[in-house]
Coordinates of C-alpha atoms and ligand atoms in Angstrom, one line a residue:
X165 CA 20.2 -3.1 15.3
X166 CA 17.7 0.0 14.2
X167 CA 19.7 2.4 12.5
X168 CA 19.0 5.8 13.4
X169 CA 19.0 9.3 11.3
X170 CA 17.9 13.1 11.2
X171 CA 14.1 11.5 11.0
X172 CA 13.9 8.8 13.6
X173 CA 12.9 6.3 14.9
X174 CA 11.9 8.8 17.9
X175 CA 10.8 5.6 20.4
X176 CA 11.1 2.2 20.4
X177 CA 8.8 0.5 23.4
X178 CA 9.5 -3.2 23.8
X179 CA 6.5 -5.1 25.8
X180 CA 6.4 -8.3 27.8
X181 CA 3.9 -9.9 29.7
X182 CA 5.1 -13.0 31.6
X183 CA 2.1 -14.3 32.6
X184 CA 0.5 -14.5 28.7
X185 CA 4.0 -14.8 26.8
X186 CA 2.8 -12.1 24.8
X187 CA 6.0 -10.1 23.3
X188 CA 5.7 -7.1 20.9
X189 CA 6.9 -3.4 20.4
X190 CA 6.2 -0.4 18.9
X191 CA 8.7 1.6 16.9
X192 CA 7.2 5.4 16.2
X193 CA 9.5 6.9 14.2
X194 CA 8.5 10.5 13.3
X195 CA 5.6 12.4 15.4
X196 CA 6.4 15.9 13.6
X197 CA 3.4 16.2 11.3
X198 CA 1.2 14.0 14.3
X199 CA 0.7 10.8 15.6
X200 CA 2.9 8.2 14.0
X201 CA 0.0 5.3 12.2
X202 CA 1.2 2.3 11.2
X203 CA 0.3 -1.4 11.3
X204 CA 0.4 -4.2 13.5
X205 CA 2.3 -7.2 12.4
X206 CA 1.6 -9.9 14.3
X207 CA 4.4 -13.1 12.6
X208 CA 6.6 -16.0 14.8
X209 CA 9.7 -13.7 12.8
X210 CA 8.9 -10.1 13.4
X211 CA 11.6 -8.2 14.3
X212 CA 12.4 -4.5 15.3
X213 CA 14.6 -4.3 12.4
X214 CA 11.8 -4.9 10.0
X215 CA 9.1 -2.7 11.9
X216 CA 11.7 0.0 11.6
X217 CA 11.8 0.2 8.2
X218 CA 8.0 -0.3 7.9
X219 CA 8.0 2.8 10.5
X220 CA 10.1 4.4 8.2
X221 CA 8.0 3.5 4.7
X222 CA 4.8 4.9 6.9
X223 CA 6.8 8.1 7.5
X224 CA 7.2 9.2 3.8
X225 CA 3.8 7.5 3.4
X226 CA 1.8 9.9 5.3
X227 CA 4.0 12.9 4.8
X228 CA 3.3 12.6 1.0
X229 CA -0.5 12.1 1.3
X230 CA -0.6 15.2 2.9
X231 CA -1.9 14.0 6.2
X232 CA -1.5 15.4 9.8
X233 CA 0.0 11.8 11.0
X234 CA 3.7 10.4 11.2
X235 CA 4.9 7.0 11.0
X236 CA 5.1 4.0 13.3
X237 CA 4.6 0.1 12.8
X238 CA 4.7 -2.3 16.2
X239 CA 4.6 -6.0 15.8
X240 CA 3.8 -8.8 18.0
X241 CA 6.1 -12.0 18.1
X242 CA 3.4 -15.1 17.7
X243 CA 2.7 -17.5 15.3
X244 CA -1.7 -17.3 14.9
X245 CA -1.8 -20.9 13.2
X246 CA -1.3 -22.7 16.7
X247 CA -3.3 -20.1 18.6
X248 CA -7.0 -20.7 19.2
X249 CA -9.4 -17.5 18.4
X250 CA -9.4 -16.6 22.7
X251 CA -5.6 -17.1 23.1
X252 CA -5.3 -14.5 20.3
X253 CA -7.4 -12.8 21.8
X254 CA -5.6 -12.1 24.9
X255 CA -2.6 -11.7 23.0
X256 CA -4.0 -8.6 20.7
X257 CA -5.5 -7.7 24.3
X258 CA -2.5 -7.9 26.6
X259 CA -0.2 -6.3 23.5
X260 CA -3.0 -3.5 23.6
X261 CA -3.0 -2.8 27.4
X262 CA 0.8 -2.5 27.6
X263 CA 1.0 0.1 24.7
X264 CA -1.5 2.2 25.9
X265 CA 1.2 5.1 27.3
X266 CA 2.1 5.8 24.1
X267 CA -1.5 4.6 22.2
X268 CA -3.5 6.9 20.4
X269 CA -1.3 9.5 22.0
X270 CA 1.9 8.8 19.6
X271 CA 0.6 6.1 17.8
X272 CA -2.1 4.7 16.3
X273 CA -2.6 1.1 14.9
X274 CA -3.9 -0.7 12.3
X275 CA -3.9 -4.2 10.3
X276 CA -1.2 -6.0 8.9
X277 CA -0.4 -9.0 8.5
X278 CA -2.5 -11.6 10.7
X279 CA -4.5 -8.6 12.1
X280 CA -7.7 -7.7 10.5
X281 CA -10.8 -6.4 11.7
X282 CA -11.6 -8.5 14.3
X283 CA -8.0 -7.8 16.0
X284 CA -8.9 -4.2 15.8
X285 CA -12.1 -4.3 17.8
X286 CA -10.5 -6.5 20.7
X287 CA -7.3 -3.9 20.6
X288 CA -9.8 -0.7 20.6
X289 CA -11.8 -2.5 23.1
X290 CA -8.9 -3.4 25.2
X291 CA -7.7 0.6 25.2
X292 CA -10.8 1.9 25.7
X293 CA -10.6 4.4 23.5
X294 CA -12.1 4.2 19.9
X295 CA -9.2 6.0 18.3
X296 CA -7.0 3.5 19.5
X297 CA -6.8 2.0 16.0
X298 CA -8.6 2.0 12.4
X299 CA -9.3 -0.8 10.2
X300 CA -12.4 -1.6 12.7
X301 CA -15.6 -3.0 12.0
X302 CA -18.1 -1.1 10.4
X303 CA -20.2 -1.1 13.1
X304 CA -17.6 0.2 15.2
X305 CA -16.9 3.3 12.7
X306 CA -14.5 1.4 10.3
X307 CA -14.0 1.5 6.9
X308 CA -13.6 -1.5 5.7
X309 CA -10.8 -3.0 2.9
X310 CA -13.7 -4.2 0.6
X311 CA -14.6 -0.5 -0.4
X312 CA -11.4 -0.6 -2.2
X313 CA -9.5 2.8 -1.3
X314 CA -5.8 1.6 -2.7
X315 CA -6.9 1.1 -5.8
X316 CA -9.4 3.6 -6.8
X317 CA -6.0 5.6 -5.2
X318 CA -3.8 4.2 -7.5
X319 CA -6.2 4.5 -10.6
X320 CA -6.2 8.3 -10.0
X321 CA -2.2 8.1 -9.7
X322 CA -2.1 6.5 -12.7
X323 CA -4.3 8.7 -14.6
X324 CA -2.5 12.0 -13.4
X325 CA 0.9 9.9 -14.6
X326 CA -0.9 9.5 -18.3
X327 CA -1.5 13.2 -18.5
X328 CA 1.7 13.7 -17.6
X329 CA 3.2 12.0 -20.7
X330 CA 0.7 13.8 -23.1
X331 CA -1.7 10.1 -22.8
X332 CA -5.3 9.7 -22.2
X333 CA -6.9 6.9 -20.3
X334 CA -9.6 6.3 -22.8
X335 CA -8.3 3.9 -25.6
X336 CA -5.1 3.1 -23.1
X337 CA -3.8 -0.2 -23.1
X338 CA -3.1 -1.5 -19.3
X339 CA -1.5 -5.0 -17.5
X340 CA -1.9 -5.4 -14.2
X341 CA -0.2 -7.5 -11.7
X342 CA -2.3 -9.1 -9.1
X343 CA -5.8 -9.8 -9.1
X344 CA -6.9 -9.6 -5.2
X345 CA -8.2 -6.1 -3.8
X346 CA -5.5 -3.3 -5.0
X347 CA -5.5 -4.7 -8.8
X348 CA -9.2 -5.9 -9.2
X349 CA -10.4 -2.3 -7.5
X350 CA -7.8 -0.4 -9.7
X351 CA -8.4 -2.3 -13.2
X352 CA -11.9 -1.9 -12.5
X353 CA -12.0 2.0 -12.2
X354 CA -9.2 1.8 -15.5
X355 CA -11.7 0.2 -17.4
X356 CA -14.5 2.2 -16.0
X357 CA -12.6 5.0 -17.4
X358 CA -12.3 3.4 -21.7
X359 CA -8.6 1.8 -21.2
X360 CA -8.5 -1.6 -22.1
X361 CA -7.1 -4.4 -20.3
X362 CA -4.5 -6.9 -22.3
X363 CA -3.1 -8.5 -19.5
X364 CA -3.6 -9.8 -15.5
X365 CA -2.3 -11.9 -13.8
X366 CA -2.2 -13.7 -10.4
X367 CA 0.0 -16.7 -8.1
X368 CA -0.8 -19.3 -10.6
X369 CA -0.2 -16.8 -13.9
X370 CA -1.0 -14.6 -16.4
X371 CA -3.4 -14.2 -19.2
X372 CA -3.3 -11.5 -22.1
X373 CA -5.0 -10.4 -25.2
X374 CA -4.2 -7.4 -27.0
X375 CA -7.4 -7.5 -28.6
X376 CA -9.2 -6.7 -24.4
X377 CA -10.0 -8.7 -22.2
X378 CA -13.4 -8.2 -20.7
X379 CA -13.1 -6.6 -16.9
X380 CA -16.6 -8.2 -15.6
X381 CA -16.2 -11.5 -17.0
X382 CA -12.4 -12.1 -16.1
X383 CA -13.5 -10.6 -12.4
X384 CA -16.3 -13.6 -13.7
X385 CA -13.5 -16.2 -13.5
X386 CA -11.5 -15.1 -10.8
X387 CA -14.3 -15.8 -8.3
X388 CA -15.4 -18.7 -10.1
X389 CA -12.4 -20.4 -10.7
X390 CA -9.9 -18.6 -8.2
X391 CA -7.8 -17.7 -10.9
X392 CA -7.9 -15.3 -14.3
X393 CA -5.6 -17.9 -16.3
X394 CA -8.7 -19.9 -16.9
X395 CA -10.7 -17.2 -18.9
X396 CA -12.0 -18.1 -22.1
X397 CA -9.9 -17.1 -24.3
X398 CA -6.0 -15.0 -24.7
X399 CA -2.9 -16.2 -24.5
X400 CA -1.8 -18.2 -20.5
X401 CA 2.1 -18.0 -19.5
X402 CA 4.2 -17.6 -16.4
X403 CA 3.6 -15.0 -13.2
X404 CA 6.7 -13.4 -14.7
X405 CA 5.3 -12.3 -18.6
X406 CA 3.5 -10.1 -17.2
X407 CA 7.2 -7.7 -17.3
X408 CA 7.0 -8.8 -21.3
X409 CA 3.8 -7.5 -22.6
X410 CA 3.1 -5.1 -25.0
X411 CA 1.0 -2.1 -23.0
X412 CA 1.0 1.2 -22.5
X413 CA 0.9 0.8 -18.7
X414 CA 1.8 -1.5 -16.3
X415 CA -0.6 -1.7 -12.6
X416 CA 1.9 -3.7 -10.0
X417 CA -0.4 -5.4 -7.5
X418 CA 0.9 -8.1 -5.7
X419 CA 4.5 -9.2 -5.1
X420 CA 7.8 -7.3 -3.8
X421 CA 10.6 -7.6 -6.1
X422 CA 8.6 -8.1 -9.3
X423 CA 11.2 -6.2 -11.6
X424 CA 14.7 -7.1 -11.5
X425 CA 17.5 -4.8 -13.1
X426 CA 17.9 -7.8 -15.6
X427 CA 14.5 -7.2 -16.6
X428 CA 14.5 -3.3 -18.1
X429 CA 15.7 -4.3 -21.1
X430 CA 12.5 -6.6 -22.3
X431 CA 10.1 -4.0 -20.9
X432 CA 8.6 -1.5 -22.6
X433 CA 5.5 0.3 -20.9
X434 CA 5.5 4.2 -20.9
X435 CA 4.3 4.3 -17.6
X436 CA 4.3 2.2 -14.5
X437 CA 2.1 2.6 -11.3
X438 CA 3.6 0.8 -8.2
X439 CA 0.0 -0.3 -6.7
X440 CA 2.3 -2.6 -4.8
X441 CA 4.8 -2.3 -1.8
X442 CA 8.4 -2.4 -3.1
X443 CA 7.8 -4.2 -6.5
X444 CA 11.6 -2.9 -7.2
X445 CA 14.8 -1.1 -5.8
X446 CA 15.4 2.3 -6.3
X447 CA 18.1 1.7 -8.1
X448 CA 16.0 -0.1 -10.4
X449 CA 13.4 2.5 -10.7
X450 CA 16.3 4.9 -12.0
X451 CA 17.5 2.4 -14.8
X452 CA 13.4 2.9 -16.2
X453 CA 13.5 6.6 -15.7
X454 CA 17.2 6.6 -17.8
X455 CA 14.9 4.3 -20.3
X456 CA 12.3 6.7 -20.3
X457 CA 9.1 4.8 -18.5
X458 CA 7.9 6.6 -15.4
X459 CA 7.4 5.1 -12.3
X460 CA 5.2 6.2 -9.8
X461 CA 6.6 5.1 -6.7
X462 CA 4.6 3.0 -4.0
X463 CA 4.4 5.5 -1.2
X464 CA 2.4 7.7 -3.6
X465 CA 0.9 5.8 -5.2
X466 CA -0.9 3.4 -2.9
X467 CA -1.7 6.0 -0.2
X468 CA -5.3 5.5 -0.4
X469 CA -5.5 3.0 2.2
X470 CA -3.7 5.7 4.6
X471 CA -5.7 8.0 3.4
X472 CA -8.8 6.1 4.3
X473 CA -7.8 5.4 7.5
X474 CA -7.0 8.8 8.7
X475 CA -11.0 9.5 7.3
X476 CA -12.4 6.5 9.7
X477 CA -9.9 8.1 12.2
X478 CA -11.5 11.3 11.9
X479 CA -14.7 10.2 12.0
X480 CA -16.0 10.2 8.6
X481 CA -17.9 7.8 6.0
X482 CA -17.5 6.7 3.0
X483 CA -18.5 9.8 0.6
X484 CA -15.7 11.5 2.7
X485 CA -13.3 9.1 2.0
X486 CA -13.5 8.8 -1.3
X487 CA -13.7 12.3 -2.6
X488 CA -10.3 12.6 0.0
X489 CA -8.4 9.6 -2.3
X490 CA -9.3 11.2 -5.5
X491 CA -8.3 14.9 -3.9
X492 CA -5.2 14.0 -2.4
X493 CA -3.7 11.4 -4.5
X494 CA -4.2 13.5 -7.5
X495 CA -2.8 16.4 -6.2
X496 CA 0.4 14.8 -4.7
X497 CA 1.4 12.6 -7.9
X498 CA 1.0 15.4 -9.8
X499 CA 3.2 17.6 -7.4
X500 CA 5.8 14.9 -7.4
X501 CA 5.8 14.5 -11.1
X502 CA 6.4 18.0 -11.7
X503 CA 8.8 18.4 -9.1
X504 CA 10.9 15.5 -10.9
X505 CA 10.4 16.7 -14.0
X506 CA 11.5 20.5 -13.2
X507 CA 14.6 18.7 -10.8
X508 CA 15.6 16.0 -13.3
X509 CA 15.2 13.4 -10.9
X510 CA 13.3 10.0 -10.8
X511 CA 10.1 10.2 -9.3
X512 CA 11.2 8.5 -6.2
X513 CA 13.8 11.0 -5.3
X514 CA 11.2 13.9 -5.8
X515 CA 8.8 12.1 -3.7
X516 CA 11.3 11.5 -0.8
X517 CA 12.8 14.7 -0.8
X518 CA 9.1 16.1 -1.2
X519 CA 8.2 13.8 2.2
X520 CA 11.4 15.1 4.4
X521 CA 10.6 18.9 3.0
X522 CA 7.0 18.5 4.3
X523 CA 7.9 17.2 7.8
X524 CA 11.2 20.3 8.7
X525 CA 8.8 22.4 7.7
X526 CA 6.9 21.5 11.2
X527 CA 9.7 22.1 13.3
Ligands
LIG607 P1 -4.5 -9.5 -2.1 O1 -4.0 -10.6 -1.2 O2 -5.9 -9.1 -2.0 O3 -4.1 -9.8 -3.6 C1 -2.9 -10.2 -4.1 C2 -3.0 -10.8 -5.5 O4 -1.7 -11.0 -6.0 C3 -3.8 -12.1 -5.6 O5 -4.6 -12.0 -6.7 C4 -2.7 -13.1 -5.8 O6 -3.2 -14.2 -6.5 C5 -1.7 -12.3 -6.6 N1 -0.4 -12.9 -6.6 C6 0.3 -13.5 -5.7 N2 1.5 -13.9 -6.2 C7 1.6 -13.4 -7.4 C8 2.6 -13.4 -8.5 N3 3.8 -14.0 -8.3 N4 2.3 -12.8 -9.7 C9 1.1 -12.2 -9.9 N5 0.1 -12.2 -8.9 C10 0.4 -12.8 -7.7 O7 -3.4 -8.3 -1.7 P2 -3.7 -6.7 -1.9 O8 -4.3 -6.2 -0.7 O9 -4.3 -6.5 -3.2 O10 -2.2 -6.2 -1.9 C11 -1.4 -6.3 -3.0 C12 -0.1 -5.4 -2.8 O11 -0.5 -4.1 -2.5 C13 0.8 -5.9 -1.7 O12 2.1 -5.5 -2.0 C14 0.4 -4.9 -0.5 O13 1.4 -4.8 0.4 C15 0.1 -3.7 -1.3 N6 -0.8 -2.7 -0.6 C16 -2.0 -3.0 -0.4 C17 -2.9 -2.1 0.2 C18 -4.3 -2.4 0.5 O14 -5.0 -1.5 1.0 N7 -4.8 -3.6 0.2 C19 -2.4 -0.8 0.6 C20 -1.0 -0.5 0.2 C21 -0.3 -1.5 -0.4

């Protein structure tokens, strides 16, 4: 059962076609600052419940990039391993078709998971209308994934956070958690910038040297070898090490739940950028800040890919987009830095009451 509050979720559409089998629905969940954007999760498991709170996640998402949009998720019930390529076809098609009363209207798509760009031009094709949805193919206006907006997003987040604590990037030591397109992207601008990288890591583990490890050669053995724990040299361990190493920052890339509460007490970064959806609670987020590291929370600090998609909705390229990351995720870490410094809250609690702030003020 969707729970609902003072923000939402304002609709919930369920679709059905009999003939196909296709089954999906669309939660929008705030429309105050403008159309909700969100995903499309297309799993055998999706459920309402768990679009909701993605809905909800989009909500503060957008409200604290600054964007005219509001949050919304829809999923569509089907597993895509036993499909064939024209059987999802007609899914993404028929799911398209029966969402168009409320699509781009009050909501506008995207991928997630199981729906990338090829999904997006047979949903945009299917509604007609090119706004339908972004995360299309270049040639249909799209910015695509590979440019790499989350993580040049959440380099700038982390190098507003650095300020913040009196640090600069160049000579900063840096881990980073997850080596696919958030983490590679984001330790690539980090090094761009003089920090060094000690420690990465990916699904089969981690590899650290606090002397450096070098960016282009470990990016080297990734593609090479399809993991960085076979680089030439440094010290291999577990996924998990990662939470143990000696930097001054710590990049979360890949998994939810990374940091457990058990596992404050080992760590000992000054400052942690959540590249990553929900790599802790909240409650765990306030044991750091009563430690003294500062997190920068997920919905700020990996808003770039939002932030890129509300350029390709607008119609703009990649210049555009870009200089809009760097503008607007600077400027919102910052503001919610300061406003949990001057409130004595964790960041997390600044940024959400920043988000709810941001959309009463659109009555
Ligand atoms: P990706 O699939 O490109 O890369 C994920 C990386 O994590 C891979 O290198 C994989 O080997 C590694 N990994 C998997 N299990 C691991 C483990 N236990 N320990 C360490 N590394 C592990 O995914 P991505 O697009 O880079 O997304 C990473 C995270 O960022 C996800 O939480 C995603 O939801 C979030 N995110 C991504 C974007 C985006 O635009 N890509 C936007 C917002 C949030």
């Amino acid at each position: 059962m969707v729970a609902f509050d003072e923000t939402g979720p304002e609709k919930i559409l369920q679709v059905y076609d009999p003939a196909g089998g296709m089954k999906g629905f669309v939660v929008i969940d705030n429309t105050r600052l403008g159309p909700g954007k969100g995903g499309i999760r297309m799993t055998p498991s999706v459920s309402v419940e768990e679009v909701a709170r993605l809905a909800r996640a989009m909500t503060w998402k957008n409200a604290v990039a600054g964007r005219p949009c509001g949050g919304a998720e829809s999923g569509i019930i089907a597993d895509d391993r036993k499909m064939s390529k024209a059987e999802k076809r007609a899914i993404v098609q028929a799911f398209s078709r029966a969402i168009k009363p409320v699509c781009p209207s009050m909501y506008i798509a995207a991928p997630d998971m199981n729906i990338a760009e090829t999904e997006m031009r047979w949903f945009a094709e299917a509604n007609g209308d090119n706004k339908a949805c972004t995360g299309k193919p270049e040639d249909m206006g799209g910015l695509p994934h590979e440019l790499g907006s989350t993580g040049f997003g959440v380099f700038h987040a982390t190098k507003v956070g650095a300020e913040h604590l009196g640090m600069d990037l160049n000579g900063l030591t840096f881990a980073v958690e997850g080596f696919g397109n958030v983490g590679w992207f984001a330790a690539k601008h980090m090094t761009d910038a003089g920090a060094l990288l000690v420690a990465a890591s990916d699904s089969r583990g981690v590899i650290c040297d606090p002397d450096g490890l070098d960016f282009d050669k470990l990016a080297e053995t990734k593609k090479e070898k399809g993991t960085v724990t076979e680089y030439s040299h440094g010290k291999a361990g577990n996924c998990e090490d990662i939470l143990g190493v000696r930097a001054d920052v710590l990049i979360t890339a890949a998994i939810p739940d990374l940091v457990k509460d058990g596992d404050v007490d080992r760590m000992r970064f000054k400052l942690i950028t959540e590249g990553s959806n929900i790599p802790m609670s909240h409650e765990t987020e306030k044991k750091l800040y009563k430690k003294g590291i500062l997190v920068i929370p997920d919905f700020v600090a990996n808003a770039g890919g939002v932030i890129s998609s509300y350029v390709e909705y607008k119609g703009g390229g990649v210049d555009e987009m870009f200089k809009l990351v760097e503008k607007k995720i600077t400027e919102n870490t910052k503001i919610v830095l300061n406003k949990a410094k001057e409130e004595g809250h964790d960041p997390r609690t600044a940024a959400l009451k920043l988000a709810k702030e941001r959309i009463e003020s659109k009555q």
